[in-house]
Amino acid sequence: MGTHAVDHDLERLAAQARSALVREIERSGAWDTDPVWREAFEAVPRHLFVPYYYVGVVGGFERLWGEERDPRRRERWVRGAYADAPLATRVRDGELISSSSQPSLMAKMLAELEVEDGHRVLEIGAGTGYNAALLAHRLGDDLVTTVDLDADITEAARTHLRAAGYHPTVVTGDGARGVPERAPYDRIIATCTLRSIPRAWLAQCAPGGRVLTPMATGLLALRVMDDEHAEGRFLHTAAFFVPLRGGGEPEGMQPHLGGLPRQARDHDLFRFLLTLTAGSLDPHEALALWQREGMPSRERYGITVSGDRAWAWLDDPEGPYAWPLP
């Protein structure tokens, strides 16, 4: 079979797999609040952003890539590229440093970002460039900026974006510091998890802007009042991302869980509370609170930033349950 026929078959398979993915995201309800995102997921070819990725195998990782000679492995690669699953795209010394997020979670986050035509968006964590392409498809290249600390990641993202026909601004730098030269932004979205809210983001966000970021195994939606004040609640959705790397983000603390009942230790919502309050709430105190308050779901928690203070809270920013953030 000639190269042209192989390429044609691959594109046909990719189109079929992309349509199936869009139907799966549709069924999940991820973009129910903003169905315009369906068009972006129908148009942007995810396989161009993951020319190779890693799948876990016994003893490590196996790499799948689009240049496989074996047609069955090429088919496995392209079908995997359109699975509704996260894909490991960068592994260094056995540690995952970058990934392409689960598409339905990406769709949920983009819908929750509440973008409107003309909005300027900053993405923290360029990844493969796929999320920036979805944003650029919706808003236009000139309104989208994405930043990542790793030059290899940003160079690869630029290459993938060009191949797919998109040209947003891709910056190599510390995401915790934002990209001030492209500010102000109406929306900031992070694809890496945080322990604190970088004040630079608030300074670069227009008043009334929205920040959506993973934090403590959840998704936090903040409304920015000005460069020193922001407040918002967590969504109900669980979310697990690689940590933000850079000078502005403190290391997370791992609480000692000895003596806690296994049922609590393994419960998703209790682990969320422990992660959110690490360093400021003893795990045994956290368990007592969690049980007393009826195992509260994520959307009962929120974050407030006011000047040089930031704190997490349950139900009420000025209520009895509040914990300082770094």
Short mmCIF file of C-alpha atoms in Angstrom, two decimals, residues 26-285:
data_model
loop_
_atom_site.label_atom_id
_atom_site.label_comp_id
_atom_site.label_asym_id
_atom_site.label_seq_id
_atom_site.Cartn_x
_atom_site.Cartn_y
_atom_site.Cartn_z
CA GLU A 26 -21.95 15.05 24.48
CA ARG A 27 -23.42 12.18 26.49
CA SER A 28 -21.34 13.18 29.53
CA GLY A 29 -23.03 16.60 29.64
CA ALA A 30 -19.66 18.34 29.87
CA TRP A 31 -20.61 21.30 27.66
CA ASP A 32 -24.32 21.48 28.45
CA THR A 33 -23.90 25.03 29.75
CA ASP A 34 -22.02 26.15 26.61
CA PRO A 35 -22.65 23.76 23.67
CA VAL A 36 -20.68 25.98 21.27
CA TRP A 37 -17.61 24.02 22.43
CA ARG A 38 -18.88 21.00 20.47
CA GLU A 39 -17.79 22.68 17.24
CA ALA A 40 -14.22 23.14 18.51
CA PHE A 41 -13.90 19.48 19.53
CA GLU A 42 -15.33 18.41 16.17
CA ALA A 43 -12.81 20.55 14.29
CA VAL A 44 -9.51 20.23 16.20
CA PRO A 45 -7.60 17.00 15.39
CA ARG A 46 -6.29 15.72 18.73
CA HIS A 47 -4.00 13.13 17.11
CA LEU A 48 -1.83 15.94 15.70
CA PHE A 49 -1.11 17.05 19.28
CA VAL A 50 -0.06 13.62 20.52
CA PRO A 51 2.29 12.29 17.81
CA TYR A 52 3.45 9.94 20.55
CA TYR A 53 2.31 9.17 24.07
CA TYR A 54 2.99 6.63 26.79
CA VAL A 55 0.80 3.91 28.21
CA GLY A 56 1.53 2.20 31.48
CA VAL A 57 2.84 -1.36 31.33
CA VAL A 58 4.36 -3.65 33.93
CA GLY A 59 7.70 -2.12 34.89
CA GLY A 60 7.25 1.26 33.21
CA PHE A 61 5.79 2.84 30.08
CA GLU A 62 5.27 1.80 26.48
CA ARG A 63 5.45 4.46 23.76
CA LEU A 64 2.89 4.58 20.96
CA TRP A 65 3.50 6.90 18.02
CA GLY A 66 2.08 7.80 14.65
CA GLU A 67 5.10 6.65 12.64
CA GLU A 68 4.71 3.00 13.62
CA ARG A 69 5.34 0.67 10.67
CA ASP A 70 2.89 -1.90 11.96
CA PRO A 71 -0.59 -0.74 10.81
CA ARG A 72 -2.19 -2.34 13.86
CA ARG A 73 0.00 -0.27 16.19
CA ARG A 74 -0.75 2.87 14.16
CA GLU A 75 -4.45 2.14 14.54
CA ARG A 76 -3.96 1.58 18.26
CA TRP A 77 -2.15 4.93 18.47
CA VAL A 78 -4.86 6.92 16.68
CA ARG A 79 -7.72 5.26 18.57
CA GLY A 80 -5.92 5.96 21.83
CA ALA A 81 -5.49 9.59 20.80
CA TYR A 82 -9.28 9.93 20.70
CA ALA A 83 -10.08 7.95 23.83
CA ASP A 84 -11.78 9.96 26.54
CA ALA A 85 -8.77 9.50 28.77
CA PRO A 86 -5.67 11.46 29.83
CA LEU A 87 -2.51 10.68 27.89
CA ALA A 88 1.02 10.77 29.33
CA THR A 89 3.05 12.81 26.84
CA ARG A 90 6.27 13.61 28.74
CA VAL A 91 8.01 11.23 31.11
CA ARG A 92 11.39 12.13 32.62
CA ASP A 93 13.30 9.74 34.89
CA GLY A 94 10.13 7.74 35.38
CA GLU A 95 8.13 10.83 36.46
CA LEU A 96 5.19 12.24 34.53
CA ILE A 97 5.86 15.92 33.78
CA SER A 98 3.25 16.65 31.12
CA SER A 99 0.05 15.11 29.85
CA SER A 100 -2.94 15.70 27.62
CA SER A 101 -5.97 15.86 29.89
CA GLN A 102 -9.11 13.77 29.58
CA PRO A 103 -11.13 15.44 26.78
CA SER A 104 -14.45 15.41 28.65
CA LEU A 105 -12.77 17.14 31.62
CA MET A 106 -11.24 19.67 29.23
CA ALA A 107 -14.69 20.30 27.78
CA LYS A 108 -16.13 20.74 31.27
CA MET A 109 -13.40 23.21 32.20
CA LEU A 110 -13.78 25.20 28.98
CA ALA A 111 -17.54 25.42 29.48
CA GLU A 112 -17.05 26.52 33.10
CA LEU A 113 -14.58 29.19 31.96
CA GLU A 114 -17.61 31.11 30.62
CA VAL A 115 -15.79 32.68 27.69
CA GLU A 116 -17.50 35.11 25.36
CA ASP A 117 -16.52 36.40 21.93
CA GLY A 118 -13.71 38.93 22.22
CA HIS A 119 -12.37 37.60 25.52
CA ARG A 120 -8.61 37.42 26.00
CA VAL A 121 -7.53 34.14 27.62
CA LEU A 122 -4.31 33.08 29.33
CA GLU A 123 -3.67 29.35 29.71
CA ILE A 124 -1.20 28.22 32.37
CA GLY A 125 0.42 24.96 31.24
CA ALA A 126 0.76 24.60 27.48
CA GLY A 127 0.89 20.82 27.47
CA THR A 128 0.55 19.50 23.94
CA GLY A 129 -1.11 22.69 22.68
CA TYR A 130 -4.47 20.94 22.20
CA ASN A 131 -6.34 23.06 24.76
CA ALA A 132 -4.88 26.25 23.27
CA ALA A 133 -6.07 25.09 19.85
CA LEU A 134 -9.61 24.58 21.16
CA LEU A 135 -9.52 28.09 22.64
CA ALA A 136 -8.07 29.56 19.44
CA HIS A 137 -10.76 27.86 17.36
CA ARG A 138 -13.44 29.45 19.55
CA LEU A 139 -11.89 32.91 20.04
CA GLY A 140 -9.22 33.40 17.38
CA ASP A 141 -5.43 33.14 17.57
CA ASP A 142 -4.81 36.73 18.70
CA LEU A 143 -6.86 36.38 21.87
CA VAL A 144 -5.15 33.25 23.23
CA THR A 145 -1.84 33.02 25.14
CA THR A 146 -0.40 29.84 26.64
CA VAL A 147 2.67 29.57 28.87
CA ASP A 148 4.84 26.73 30.15
CA LEU A 149 8.11 26.58 32.08
CA ASP A 150 9.67 23.84 29.93
CA ALA A 151 11.11 25.01 26.60
CA ASP A 152 10.81 21.52 25.12
CA ILE A 153 7.09 21.52 25.90
CA THR A 154 6.46 24.96 24.40
CA GLU A 155 8.45 24.17 21.26
CA ALA A 156 6.49 20.95 20.76
CA ALA A 157 3.22 22.81 21.38
CA ARG A 158 4.12 25.39 18.70
CA THR A 159 4.89 22.58 16.25
CA HIS A 160 1.60 20.80 16.95
CA LEU A 161 -0.39 24.03 16.69
CA ARG A 162 1.16 24.94 13.36
CA ALA A 163 0.43 21.46 12.01
CA ALA A 164 -3.22 21.88 12.98
CA GLY A 165 -3.43 25.40 11.53
CA TYR A 166 -3.56 27.43 14.78
CA HIS A 167 -1.21 30.22 15.86
CA PRO A 168 -1.90 31.47 19.40
CA THR A 169 0.93 33.06 21.38
CA VAL A 170 3.09 30.40 23.07
CA VAL A 171 5.44 31.67 25.79
CA THR A 172 8.22 29.90 27.68
CA GLY A 173 8.18 31.09 31.28
CA ASP A 174 7.02 30.57 34.85
CA GLY A 175 3.24 30.22 34.77
CA ALA A 176 2.98 31.50 38.36
CA ARG A 177 4.17 34.88 37.05
CA GLY A 178 1.67 34.91 34.19
CA VAL A 179 2.47 36.74 30.94
CA PRO A 180 2.19 40.45 31.81
CA GLU A 181 3.11 41.69 28.34
CA ARG A 182 -0.12 40.18 26.94
CA ALA A 183 -2.39 41.33 29.81
CA PRO A 184 -5.10 42.17 30.68
CA TYR A 185 -6.98 38.88 30.42
CA ASP A 186 -10.69 38.28 30.77
CA ARG A 187 -10.15 34.64 31.64
CA ILE A 188 -7.26 32.59 33.05
CA ILE A 189 -7.35 28.80 32.95
CA ALA A 190 -4.73 26.51 34.47
CA THR A 191 -4.09 22.90 33.49
CA CYS A 192 -1.87 22.16 36.49
CA THR A 193 -2.74 21.96 40.16
CA LEU A 194 -1.89 24.68 42.69
CA ARG A 195 -1.36 25.08 46.43
CA SER A 196 -1.89 28.85 46.35
CA ILE A 197 -3.26 31.56 44.06
CA PRO A 198 -0.48 33.53 42.34
CA ARG A 199 -1.12 37.24 42.91
CA ALA A 200 0.30 37.96 39.45
CA TRP A 201 -2.78 36.33 37.94
CA LEU A 202 -5.10 38.72 39.75
CA ALA A 203 -3.00 41.69 38.67
CA GLN A 204 -3.18 40.54 35.05
CA CYS A 205 -6.91 39.74 35.09
CA ALA A 206 -9.44 42.40 34.20
CA PRO A 207 -11.92 43.31 36.97
CA GLY A 208 -14.82 40.89 36.77
CA GLY A 209 -12.58 38.29 35.15
CA ARG A 210 -12.71 34.59 35.92
CA VAL A 211 -9.90 32.25 36.96
CA LEU A 212 -10.44 28.50 36.69
CA THR A 213 -7.74 26.31 38.19
CA PRO A 214 -7.24 22.83 39.64
CA MET A 215 -6.56 22.84 43.37
CA ALA A 216 -6.66 20.11 46.01
CA THR A 217 -8.17 17.47 43.65
CA GLY A 218 -10.93 19.88 42.65
CA LEU A 219 -11.65 22.76 40.27
CA LEU A 220 -11.78 26.27 41.70
CA ALA A 221 -13.66 29.08 39.92
CA LEU A 222 -12.61 32.52 41.16
CA ARG A 223 -14.17 35.87 40.32
CA VAL A 224 -11.56 38.65 40.31
CA MET A 225 -12.64 41.97 41.80
CA ASP A 226 -9.33 43.77 41.43
CA ASP A 227 -5.59 43.01 41.58
CA GLU A 228 -5.77 42.17 45.31
CA HIS A 229 -9.20 40.60 45.74
CA ALA A 230 -10.83 37.45 44.37
CA GLU A 231 -13.30 34.91 45.66
CA GLY A 232 -15.02 31.77 44.46
CA ARG A 233 -16.12 28.21 45.10
CA PHE A 234 -15.08 24.79 43.95
CA LEU A 235 -17.08 22.92 41.34
CA HIS A 236 -18.42 19.49 42.26
CA THR A 237 -16.03 17.86 39.77
CA ALA A 238 -12.97 15.91 40.90
CA ALA A 239 -9.80 16.80 39.01
CA PHE A 240 -6.25 15.44 39.21
CA PHE A 241 -3.44 17.29 37.41
CA VAL A 242 0.34 17.45 37.57
CA PRO A 243 1.55 20.26 39.89
CA LEU A 244 2.52 23.70 38.64
CA ARG A 245 6.29 23.88 38.32
CA GLY A 246 8.01 27.18 38.95
CA GLY A 247 9.33 29.65 41.48
CA GLY A 248 5.97 30.92 42.63
CA GLU A 249 4.44 27.70 43.92
CA PRO A 250 5.26 26.13 47.32
CA GLU A 251 5.64 22.41 47.71
CA GLY A 252 2.57 20.53 48.87
CA MET A 253 2.59 18.91 52.30
CA GLN A 254 1.67 15.27 52.87
CA PRO A 255 -0.28 14.85 56.12
CA HIS A 256 0.41 11.85 58.33
CA LEU A 257 -2.71 9.64 58.27
CA GLY A 258 -1.76 7.08 60.92
CA GLY A 259 -4.64 6.16 63.19
CA LEU A 260 -7.39 7.35 60.84
CA PRO A 261 -10.03 4.79 59.80
CA ARG A 262 -9.37 3.35 56.36
CA GLN A 263 -12.88 4.22 55.16
CA ALA A 264 -12.11 7.90 55.72
CA ARG A 265 -8.54 7.73 54.39
CA ASP A 266 -9.78 6.28 51.11
CA HIS A 267 -12.79 8.58 50.70
CA ASP A 268 -12.42 11.07 47.84
CA LEU A 269 -14.11 13.95 49.67
CA PHE A 270 -12.07 13.46 52.83
CA ARG A 271 -8.84 13.38 50.80
CA PHE A 272 -9.97 16.65 49.18
CA LEU A 273 -10.37 18.29 52.60
CA LEU A 274 -6.99 16.97 53.75
CA THR A 275 -5.24 18.29 50.65
CA LEU A 276 -6.98 21.67 50.82
CA THR A 277 -6.06 22.19 54.49
CA ALA A 278 -2.62 20.53 54.51
CA GLY A 279 -0.32 22.26 56.96
CA SER A 280 -3.11 24.11 58.76
CA LEU A 281 -5.55 21.43 59.95
CA ASP A 282 -4.58 18.27 61.84
CA PRO A 283 -5.92 15.15 60.04
CA HIS A 284 -7.78 14.00 63.15
CA GLU A 285 -9.39 17.42 63.51
#
